[in-house]
Coordinates of C-alpha atoms in Angstrom, one line a residue:
Chain A
X1 CA 5.5 85.1 97.6
X2 CA 8.1 82.6 96.6
X3 CA 10.5 80.5 98.6
X4 CA 14.2 81.2 98.9
X5 CA 16.2 78.0 99.1
X6 CA 19.9 77.9 99.5
X7 CA 21.7 75.0 97.9
X8 CA 24.9 74.3 99.9
X9 CA 27.2 71.5 101.0
X10 CA 30.4 72.7 102.8
X11 CA 32.6 70.6 100.7
X12 CA 33.3 71.6 97.1
X13 CA 32.7 69.4 94.1
X14 CA 29.7 67.4 95.4
X15 CA 27.2 68.9 92.9
X16 CA 25.8 72.1 94.3
X17 CA 25.9 74.0 91.1
X18 CA 24.7 71.0 89.0
X19 CA 21.8 70.5 91.4
X20 CA 20.9 74.2 91.4
X21 CA 20.9 74.4 87.6
X22 CA 18.9 71.2 87.2
X23 CA 16.4 72.0 89.9
X24 CA 15.8 75.5 88.6
X25 CA 15.3 74.2 85.1
X26 CA 13.1 71.3 86.3
X27 CA 10.9 73.7 88.3
X28 CA 10.5 75.9 85.2
X29 CA 9.6 72.8 83.2
X30 CA 6.9 72.1 85.8
X31 CA 5.5 75.5 85.1
X32 CA 6.9 77.4 88.0
X33 CA 8.8 80.6 87.9
X34 CA 12.3 80.1 89.2
X35 CA 15.4 82.2 89.4
X36 CA 18.8 80.7 90.1
X37 CA 21.2 83.0 91.9
X38 CA 25.0 82.4 91.8
X39 CA 26.4 83.4 95.2
X40 CA 29.9 82.2 94.3
X41 CA 31.4 85.6 93.7
X42 CA 34.7 85.5 92.1
X43 CA 34.4 81.8 91.1
X44 CA 31.2 81.7 89.3
X45 CA 30.1 78.6 87.5
X46 CA 26.4 78.4 87.4
X47 CA 26.2 80.5 84.2
X48 CA 28.4 77.9 82.4
X49 CA 26.4 74.9 83.6
X50 CA 23.2 76.7 82.5
X51 CA 24.8 77.6 79.2
X52 CA 24.1 81.3 79.7
X53 CA 27.6 82.7 80.1
X54 CA 27.6 84.6 76.8
X55 CA 24.4 86.5 77.7
X56 CA 25.5 88.0 81.0
X57 CA 25.6 91.8 81.0
X58 CA 25.0 92.7 84.6
X59 CA 25.7 90.8 87.8
X60 CA 24.5 90.9 91.3
X61 CA 27.4 93.1 92.1
X62 CA 26.1 95.7 89.6
X63 CA 22.7 95.6 91.3
X64 CA 24.3 96.1 94.7
X65 CA 26.4 99.0 93.4
X66 CA 23.2 100.4 91.9
X67 CA 24.6 100.2 88.3
X68 CA 21.4 98.6 87.1
X69 CA 17.9 97.5 88.2
X70 CA 17.6 94.0 89.5
X71 CA 15.2 93.0 86.7
X72 CA 17.7 94.1 84.2
X73 CA 20.4 91.9 85.6
X74 CA 18.3 88.7 85.4
X75 CA 19.2 86.6 82.4
X76 CA 16.3 84.9 80.8
X77 CA 16.7 81.3 79.7
X78 CA 15.1 81.1 76.3
X79 CA 14.7 77.3 76.3
X80 CA 12.0 77.3 78.9
X81 CA 9.5 79.8 80.3
X82 CA 9.9 81.2 83.7
X83 CA 13.6 80.5 84.3
X84 CA 16.1 83.3 84.9
X85 CA 19.7 83.5 86.2
X86 CA 21.3 86.1 88.4
X87 CA 25.0 85.8 87.8
X88 CA 27.8 86.6 90.3
X89 CA 30.5 89.0 89.5
X90 CA 33.7 87.3 88.5
X91 CA 35.9 90.3 89.1
X92 CA 35.1 90.8 92.8
X93 CA 35.5 88.5 95.7
X94 CA 33.2 87.3 98.4
X95 CA 34.0 90.1 100.9
X96 CA 32.7 92.7 98.6
X97 CA 29.1 91.7 99.4
X98 CA 27.4 91.9 102.7
X99 CA 24.9 89.3 103.9
X100 CA 22.3 92.1 104.2
X101 CA 22.7 93.0 100.5
X102 CA 22.1 89.4 99.5
X103 CA 19.1 89.3 101.8
X104 CA 17.7 92.4 100.1
X105 CA 18.1 90.8 96.7
X106 CA 16.5 87.6 97.7
X107 CA 13.6 89.5 99.3
X108 CA 13.0 91.3 96.0
X109 CA 13.3 88.2 93.9
X110 CA 10.8 86.2 96.0
X111 CA 8.1 88.7 95.2
X112 CA 8.3 87.9 91.5
X113 CA 9.3 84.2 91.5
X114 CA 7.9 81.0 92.9
X115 CA 11.4 79.7 93.7
X116 CA 14.7 81.5 94.4
X117 CA 17.5 78.9 94.4
X118 CA 20.8 80.3 95.7
X119 CA 23.9 78.4 94.7
X120 CA 26.2 78.6 97.6
X121 CA 30.0 78.5 97.3
X122 CA 31.9 75.8 99.2
X123 CA 33.2 76.6 102.6
X124 CA 31.7 78.1 105.8
X125 CA 33.0 81.6 105.5
X126 CA 31.6 84.8 104.1
X127 CA 30.4 83.2 100.8
X128 CA 28.3 80.8 102.8
X129 CA 26.9 83.4 105.1
X130 CA 26.0 85.6 102.1
X131 CA 24.3 82.7 100.3
X132 CA 22.3 81.7 103.3
X133 CA 21.4 85.2 104.5
X134 CA 18.1 85.5 102.7
X135 CA 17.1 81.8 102.7
X136 CA 14.1 80.3 104.4
X137 CA 15.0 76.7 103.5
X138 CA 18.1 74.8 102.6
X139 CA 19.0 71.9 100.4
X140 CA 22.3 70.2 101.5
X141 CA 24.0 68.3 98.8
X142 CA 26.3 65.5 99.7
X143 CA 28.0 62.5 98.2
X144 CA 28.1 59.3 100.1
X145 CA 31.7 59.6 101.3
X146 CA 32.9 60.4 104.8
X147 CA 34.6 63.7 104.0
X148 CA 31.6 65.2 102.2
X149 CA 29.3 63.9 105.0
X150 CA 31.4 65.5 107.7
X151 CA 31.3 68.8 105.9
X152 CA 27.6 68.5 105.3
X153 CA 27.2 67.8 109.0
X154 CA 29.1 71.0 109.8
X155 CA 26.9 73.0 107.4
X156 CA 23.7 71.6 108.8
X157 CA 24.9 72.7 112.3
X158 CA 25.5 76.2 111.0
X159 CA 22.1 76.3 109.1
X160 CA 20.3 75.1 112.2
X161 CA 22.1 77.8 114.2
X162 CA 20.9 80.4 111.7
X163 CA 17.3 79.1 112.1
X164 CA 16.9 77.9 108.6
X165 CA 14.3 75.2 108.5
X166 CA 13.5 72.8 106.9
X167 CA 16.9 71.5 105.7
X168 CA 16.6 68.8 103.1
X169 CA 19.2 66.4 101.8
X170 CA 20.2 65.5 98.3
X171 CA 22.4 62.4 98.2
X172 CA 24.3 62.9 95.0
X173 CA 26.5 60.6 92.9
X174 CA 25.0 57.5 94.5
X175 CA 26.2 54.3 93.0
X176 CA 24.0 51.2 93.7
X177 CA 26.8 48.9 92.5
X178 CA 29.3 50.2 95.0
X179 CA 26.7 50.1 97.8
X180 CA 25.9 46.5 96.7
X181 CA 29.4 45.3 97.1
X182 CA 29.8 47.2 100.4
X183 CA 32.3 49.8 99.3
X184 CA 30.0 52.8 99.6
X185 CA 27.9 54.0 102.4
X186 CA 24.2 53.3 101.9
X187 CA 21.3 55.7 102.3
X188 CA 20.5 54.5 105.8
X189 CA 24.1 55.1 107.0
X190 CA 24.1 58.7 105.6
X191 CA 20.8 59.6 107.1
X192 CA 21.7 58.0 110.4
X193 CA 24.7 60.5 110.6
X194 CA 23.1 63.6 109.2
X195 CA 19.6 63.1 110.7
X196 CA 17.7 65.4 108.3
X197 CA 15.0 64.7 105.7
X198 CA 16.0 63.2 102.4
X199 CA 14.5 65.0 99.4
X200 CA 16.1 62.8 96.8
X201 CA 18.9 60.5 95.7
X202 CA 20.7 61.3 92.4
X203 CA 22.5 58.3 91.0
X204 CA 25.9 58.5 89.5
X205 CA 25.4 59.5 85.9
X206 CA 28.1 60.2 83.4
X207 CA 25.6 62.3 81.5
X208 CA 26.2 65.1 84.0
X209 CA 29.7 65.7 82.7
X210 CA 28.6 66.0 79.1
X211 CA 25.6 68.2 80.0
X212 CA 27.8 70.5 82.1
X213 CA 30.3 70.9 79.2
X214 CA 27.5 71.5 76.7
X215 CA 25.7 74.0 79.0
X216 CA 22.4 72.0 78.8
X217 CA 21.1 70.9 82.1
X218 CA 20.4 67.2 82.3
X219 CA 16.7 67.6 83.0
X220 CA 16.1 68.5 79.3
X221 CA 16.8 64.8 78.5
X222 CA 14.1 62.6 79.9
X223 CA 15.8 59.3 79.7
X224 CA 18.8 59.7 81.9
X225 CA 18.5 58.5 85.5
X226 CA 20.0 61.7 86.9
X227 CA 17.5 63.7 85.0
X228 CA 14.6 61.7 86.4
X229 CA 16.0 62.0 89.9
X230 CA 16.2 65.8 89.6
X231 CA 12.7 66.0 88.1
X232 CA 11.4 64.0 91.1
X233 CA 13.1 66.3 93.6
X234 CA 11.6 69.4 91.8
X235 CA 8.2 67.8 92.1
X236 CA 8.8 67.2 95.8
X237 CA 9.8 70.9 96.1
X238 CA 6.5 71.9 94.6
X239 CA 4.7 69.9 97.3
X240 CA 3.9 66.7 95.5
X241 CA 4.4 63.5 97.4
X242 CA 6.6 61.2 95.4
X243 CA 8.2 58.2 97.0
X244 CA 12.0 57.9 96.8
X245 CA 12.6 54.8 94.7
X246 CA 15.0 52.3 96.1
X247 CA 18.1 52.6 94.1
X248 CA 20.1 50.0 96.0
X249 CA 21.0 46.9 94.1
X250 CA 19.8 44.0 96.1
X251 CA 21.3 40.6 95.9
X252 CA 19.3 37.4 96.3
X253 CA 20.5 37.0 100.0
X254 CA 19.7 40.5 101.1
X255 CA 16.3 40.3 99.5
X256 CA 15.6 37.3 101.8
X257 CA 17.0 39.1 104.8
X258 CA 14.8 42.1 104.0
X259 CA 11.8 40.0 103.6
X260 CA 12.3 38.5 107.0
X261 CA 13.1 41.8 108.8
X262 CA 10.1 43.5 107.2
X263 CA 7.8 40.8 108.5
X264 CA 9.2 40.8 111.9
Chain B
X1 CA 63.5 47.7 139.1
X2 CA 61.5 46.3 142.0
X3 CA 62.5 47.2 145.5
X4 CA 63.5 44.1 147.3
X5 CA 62.8 45.4 150.8
X6 CA 59.4 47.0 150.5
X7 CA 56.7 46.7 147.8
X8 CA 53.8 48.9 147.2
X9 CA 50.9 46.9 145.7
X10 CA 47.4 47.9 144.7
X11 CA 44.5 45.7 145.7
X12 CA 40.8 46.0 145.5
X13 CA 40.6 47.4 149.0
X14 CA 43.4 49.9 148.6
X15 CA 47.2 50.1 148.7
X16 CA 49.3 47.6 150.6
X17 CA 52.8 48.3 151.7
X18 CA 54.6 45.0 152.1
X19 CA 57.8 44.9 154.1
X20 CA 60.2 41.9 153.9
X21 CA 61.3 40.5 157.3
X22 CA 64.6 40.7 159.2
X23 CA 65.5 44.2 158.4
X24 CA 66.5 47.2 160.4
X25 CA 64.0 50.0 160.6
X26 CA 66.5 52.4 158.9
X27 CA 66.7 50.1 155.8
X28 CA 62.9 49.9 155.7
X29 CA 62.6 53.7 155.9
X30 CA 65.1 54.2 153.1
X31 CA 63.3 51.6 150.9
X32 CA 60.0 53.3 151.5
X33 CA 61.4 56.6 150.4
X34 CA 62.8 55.0 147.3
X35 CA 59.6 53.2 146.4
X36 CA 57.5 56.2 146.8
X37 CA 59.8 58.5 144.8
X38 CA 59.7 55.8 142.1
X39 CA 56.0 56.3 141.5
X40 CA 55.1 58.2 138.4
X41 CA 52.2 59.8 140.2
X42 CA 52.7 61.6 143.4
X43 CA 51.1 60.1 146.5
X44 CA 52.1 63.0 148.7
X45 CA 49.1 64.8 150.1
X46 CA 46.7 62.1 149.1
X47 CA 44.8 60.4 151.8
X48 CA 45.6 56.8 150.9
X49 CA 45.2 54.0 153.4
X50 CA 48.1 51.7 153.6
X51 CA 48.4 48.3 155.2
X52 CA 51.7 47.4 156.6
X53 CA 52.4 43.7 156.1
X54 CA 55.5 42.6 157.9
X55 CA 55.9 39.6 160.2
X56 CA 58.9 40.8 162.2
X57 CA 58.2 44.4 162.8
X58 CA 58.2 45.3 166.4
X59 CA 55.3 47.2 167.9
X60 CA 57.3 50.4 168.6
X61 CA 58.9 50.2 165.1
X62 CA 55.5 49.9 163.5
X63 CA 54.2 52.9 165.5
X64 CA 57.3 54.8 164.4
X65 CA 56.7 53.9 160.7
X66 CA 53.1 54.8 161.0
X67 CA 53.8 58.3 162.3
X68 CA 56.6 58.7 159.8
X69 CA 54.4 57.8 156.9
X70 CA 51.8 60.2 158.2
X71 CA 54.2 63.1 158.6
X72 CA 56.4 62.7 155.6
X73 CA 54.0 61.5 153.0
X74 CA 50.6 62.3 154.6
X75 CA 49.5 58.7 154.2
X76 CA 47.0 57.2 156.6
X77 CA 47.9 53.8 157.9
X78 CA 44.8 51.7 158.2
X79 CA 46.2 48.6 159.7
X80 CA 49.3 46.7 160.4
X81 CA 49.1 43.0 159.7
X82 CA 51.6 40.3 160.3
X83 CA 51.8 38.3 157.2
X84 CA 52.5 34.6 157.4
X85 CA 55.7 34.0 155.4
X86 CA 54.5 30.5 154.3
X87 CA 51.6 32.1 152.4
X88 CA 53.0 34.0 149.4
X89 CA 51.5 37.4 149.3
X90 CA 49.0 37.8 146.5
X91 CA 51.1 40.1 144.5
X92 CA 49.7 40.4 140.9
X93 CA 51.3 43.4 139.3
X94 CA 53.2 46.4 140.1
X95 CA 51.1 49.3 141.3
X96 CA 49.5 51.0 138.4
X97 CA 48.8 54.7 138.2
X98 CA 45.2 53.8 137.6
X99 CA 44.9 51.8 140.8
X100 CA 46.6 54.5 142.8
X101 CA 44.4 57.2 141.3
X102 CA 41.3 55.1 142.0
X103 CA 42.5 54.7 145.5
X104 CA 43.1 58.4 145.7
X105 CA 39.9 59.3 144.1
X106 CA 37.4 59.9 146.8
X107 CA 35.9 62.8 144.9
X108 CA 33.8 61.1 142.3
X109 CA 30.4 62.1 143.6
X110 CA 28.3 61.2 140.7
X111 CA 25.2 61.8 142.7
X112 CA 25.9 65.2 144.1
X113 CA 27.7 66.6 141.0
X114 CA 25.9 68.8 138.5
X115 CA 25.3 67.3 135.1
X116 CA 24.2 68.9 131.8
X117 CA 21.8 67.5 129.4
X118 CA 22.2 68.3 125.7
X119 CA 18.9 67.4 124.0
X120 CA 20.2 67.5 120.4
X121 CA 22.8 66.0 118.1
X122 CA 26.3 67.6 118.3
X123 CA 27.5 68.1 114.7
X124 CA 30.8 68.5 113.1
X125 CA 32.6 71.6 114.3
X126 CA 30.5 72.0 117.4
X127 CA 31.9 71.5 120.9
X128 CA 30.3 71.0 124.3
X129 CA 32.5 71.7 127.3
X130 CA 31.3 71.0 130.9
X131 CA 34.1 70.9 133.4
X132 CA 31.8 71.0 136.4
X133 CA 30.3 67.5 135.9
X134 CA 28.9 65.0 133.5
X135 CA 27.4 65.4 130.1
X136 CA 24.4 63.5 128.9
X137 CA 23.6 63.8 125.2
X138 CA 20.2 62.9 123.8
X139 CA 21.5 62.5 120.3
X140 CA 24.7 61.8 118.4
X141 CA 28.2 63.2 118.6
X142 CA 29.2 63.3 115.0
X143 CA 32.6 63.0 113.4
X144 CA 34.4 66.4 113.8
X145 CA 32.5 67.3 117.0
X146 CA 34.0 67.3 120.4
X147 CA 32.6 66.7 123.9
X148 CA 34.5 67.4 127.1
X149 CA 33.3 66.8 130.6
X150 CA 34.8 66.9 134.1
X151 CA 32.9 63.8 134.9
X152 CA 31.3 61.1 132.7
X153 CA 30.0 61.4 129.2
X154 CA 26.8 59.5 128.3
X155 CA 25.7 59.5 124.7
X156 CA 22.2 58.2 124.1
X157 CA 23.1 57.9 120.4
X158 CA 26.2 57.3 118.4
X159 CA 29.5 58.7 119.6
X160 CA 31.5 59.3 116.3
X161 CA 33.6 62.3 117.2
X162 CA 36.0 63.1 120.0
X163 CA 35.2 62.6 123.6
X164 CA 37.2 63.6 126.7
X165 CA 35.9 62.5 130.1
X166 CA 37.5 63.5 133.3
X167 CA 39.2 66.6 131.9
X168 CA 40.3 67.6 135.4
X169 CA 42.3 64.4 135.7
X170 CA 39.7 62.2 137.1
X171 CA 40.6 58.7 136.0
X172 CA 37.4 57.0 137.3
X173 CA 35.3 58.9 134.7
X174 CA 33.7 56.8 132.1
X175 CA 32.2 57.2 128.6
X176 CA 29.1 55.4 127.7
X177 CA 27.4 55.4 124.3
X178 CA 24.7 53.4 122.6
X179 CA 27.1 53.2 119.7
X180 CA 30.7 53.8 120.7
X181 CA 32.8 54.5 117.6
X182 CA 34.7 57.6 118.5
X183 CA 37.6 59.0 116.5
X184 CA 39.5 59.6 119.7
X185 CA 38.6 58.9 123.3
X186 CA 40.3 60.5 126.3
X187 CA 39.8 59.8 130.0
X188 CA 41.9 61.9 132.3
X189 CA 45.3 62.0 130.6
X190 CA 44.8 58.6 128.8
X191 CA 44.1 58.6 125.2
X192 CA 42.9 55.9 122.8
X193 CA 42.2 55.8 119.1
X194 CA 39.6 53.9 117.2
X195 CA 40.9 50.8 115.6
X196 CA 40.9 51.1 111.9
X197 CA 37.6 50.1 110.2
X198 CA 35.8 49.6 113.5
X199 CA 32.2 49.1 112.8
X200 CA 29.4 49.7 115.3
X201 CA 28.6 46.7 117.4
X202 CA 24.9 47.2 117.8
X203 CA 25.0 47.3 121.6
X204 CA 25.9 50.0 124.1
X205 CA 29.4 50.1 125.3
X206 CA 31.4 51.6 128.2
X207 CA 34.9 52.9 128.0
X208 CA 37.0 53.3 131.2
X209 CA 40.5 52.9 132.4
X210 CA 41.3 49.3 133.2
X211 CA 43.8 47.9 135.7
X212 CA 46.4 47.6 132.9
X213 CA 46.4 51.4 132.5
X214 CA 44.8 51.4 129.1
X215 CA 41.3 52.5 128.1
X216 CA 39.2 49.4 127.8
X217 CA 35.9 49.2 126.1
X218 CA 33.3 46.6 126.9
X219 CA 29.7 45.9 126.5
X220 CA 27.6 48.0 128.8
X221 CA 25.4 45.9 130.9
X222 CA 25.0 47.9 134.1
X223 CA 27.1 50.4 136.0

């Protein structure tokens, strides 16, 4: 019996889809079976980021309408074993699906996969309630800026209300340089506000843009810092204990300050 | 602006009505009427104690004024004092609505009032409303969240959202937070905004209405 994890954020453009694609691929690379589910009906993107858009025949809408079997609608990623995609319909909109129907799909998928990652749309309306309906756990993606954090906070409140536990945080597009010169919130500030467990920090990486455009998730390239971050998060999802490396760029002075505070 | 015959002043022990000497009782009555109607907060119906301070008022005149104040404005006269003219009266400022309200406010029974404890963080989009009394929050109030209480608001964490204490108009309500960085703070009908780029100070703070009729924030040492 696998885990159903909803990847959500509240605000758009913080990296939900990128995170879902990379984590799904990373889990498959680690030998797990994973299915990534696009819950963004009408505005689907996960298929493009995964590079599978040309291979979609059926969508989750067809499964709900009983046009095809669920197993037939799953698009297999040929680059790695154990990775499949369930695409969303681009012709419909979010109100055409009921939370119970998504729940039923997730319940079926978890019997055949170790991980079911549901890519939630932005917002707190029907799309979000559909995406989170069948989830046991949640990953909230945020960037270290105040608007994304406020929306993440809202989403965490809704997830807690729905009884989804645990809720883990991915801090995306983190820039050690900007934190170092004081123009970006650091990890401690973000965690102080959101008060949930951090599962990983993904540094700002221009490779994300090229990988999205090429349809090849970043984790296929070992060298990039973003890829390494997603691989670490995937390992943590499988239960491995991997410390979160300190990405913050420390100046000489703050090193001294840290040395003193640590020994206090 | 100021009435030259009578002056209503707020002091720590309550309201004082000061009457200038050598005037006829009619003039004084007229001036009191003017002074009270000038207030931007009605005193009528409130049980406010008033000291009459006038050196030349005759005993019967004072008694007449006392009953008049009681009848017309429902104000209780506590004492009538003859003020020595050589000593200038310690008039500091015009009566503020805050001072009047505080003088009027005999209803702040912090001990007997109910209070509600919220043992978690209030997140963006969530609200807590408790008009019956005070709210105590064992967590944070995040940006986008709102807490409203009839009495005080105590946040044993960071207050980053909106807080409104004394929603029923109680101006003696206070807001206390371990980290007081709200977007907007209201006490009664007074409102204040966070200064731009205000950082947390690292110590608990208390917000209340000061004598200048603005919300003041200071380090919270003890109540």
